[in-house]
């Protein structure tokens, strides 16, 4: 059995970490938002849906029922 006790994190450590993050934030690059283009149903191939799942979805009036 080990007598090793993990050190506690202190408020000073958290404050230091937050400061480090604040200093690094201006260097982070935010990528431009990419909106995926819709895909025509005719281009979707190889997708199979179990009959029970298809019936379940078909019986719903609209998503969220």
GROMACS .gro file of C-alpha atoms in nm:
model
   65
    1UNK     CA    1   0.000   0.000   0.000
    2UNK     CA    2   0.129   0.346  -0.090
    3UNK     CA    3   0.143   0.635   0.156
    4UNK     CA    4   0.148   0.885  -0.129
    5UNK     CA    5  -0.111   1.160  -0.088
    6UNK     CA    6  -0.195   1.374  -0.389
    7UNK     CA    7  -0.140   1.746  -0.333
    8UNK     CA    8  -0.449   1.964  -0.308
    9UNK     CA    9  -0.518   2.224  -0.570
   10UNK     CA   10  -0.517   2.571  -0.422
   11UNK     CA   11  -0.698   2.887  -0.520
   12UNK     CA   12  -0.360   3.032  -0.613
   13UNK     CA   13  -0.312   2.747  -0.861
   14UNK     CA   14  -0.655   2.807  -1.015
   15UNK     CA   15  -0.593   3.181  -1.040
   16UNK     CA   16  -0.257   3.115  -1.205
   17UNK     CA   17  -0.418   2.876  -1.455
   18UNK     CA   18  -0.691   3.128  -1.539
   19UNK     CA   19  -0.425   3.395  -1.592
   20UNK     CA   20  -0.229   3.166  -1.822
   21UNK     CA   21  -0.544   3.098  -2.025
   22UNK     CA   22  -0.625   3.470  -2.048
   23UNK     CA   23  -0.275   3.542  -2.181
   24UNK     CA   24  -0.299   3.262  -2.440
   25UNK     CA   25  -0.652   3.343  -2.562
   26UNK     CA   26  -0.546   3.618  -2.807
   27UNK     CA   27  -0.315   3.365  -2.978
   28UNK     CA   28  -0.591   3.109  -3.042
   29UNK     CA   29  -0.728   3.111  -3.394
   30UNK     CA   30  -1.102   3.068  -3.434
   31UNK     CA   31  -1.180   2.899  -3.765
   32UNK     CA   32  -1.444   3.051  -3.990
   33UNK     CA   33  -1.779   2.885  -3.945
   34UNK     CA   34  -1.835   2.636  -4.223
   35UNK     CA   35  -2.194   2.566  -4.319
   36UNK     CA   36  -2.226   2.227  -4.486
   37UNK     CA   37  -2.397   2.229  -4.823
   38UNK     CA   38  -2.715   2.021  -4.847
   39UNK     CA   39  -2.680   1.687  -5.020
   40UNK     CA   40  -2.936   1.576  -5.275
   41UNK     CA   41  -3.114   1.256  -5.165
   42UNK     CA   42  -3.016   1.094  -5.497
   43UNK     CA   43  -2.650   1.117  -5.391
   44UNK     CA   44  -2.700   0.925  -5.066
   45UNK     CA   45  -2.618   0.558  -5.121
   46UNK     CA   46  -2.562   0.258  -4.899
   47UNK     CA   47  -2.776   0.368  -4.605
   48UNK     CA   48  -3.009   0.102  -4.471
   49UNK     CA   49  -3.270   0.159  -4.203
   50UNK     CA   50  -3.427  -0.130  -4.011
   51UNK     CA   51  -3.799  -0.167  -4.088
   52UNK     CA   52  -3.895  -0.116  -3.723
   53UNK     CA   53  -3.708   0.216  -3.713
   54UNK     CA   54  -3.864   0.330  -4.039
   55UNK     CA   55  -4.212   0.246  -3.907
   56UNK     CA   56  -4.143   0.436  -3.585
   57UNK     CA   57  -4.033   0.749  -3.770
   58UNK     CA   58  -4.317   0.716  -4.021
   59UNK     CA   59  -4.573   0.705  -3.739
   60UNK     CA   60  -4.450   1.036  -3.594
   61UNK     CA   61  -4.637   1.342  -3.717
   62UNK     CA   62  -4.321   1.552  -3.695
   63UNK     CA   63  -3.986   1.538  -3.519
   64UNK     CA   64  -4.015   1.566  -3.142
   65UNK     CA   65  -4.339   1.374  -3.089
   0.00000   0.00000   0.00000
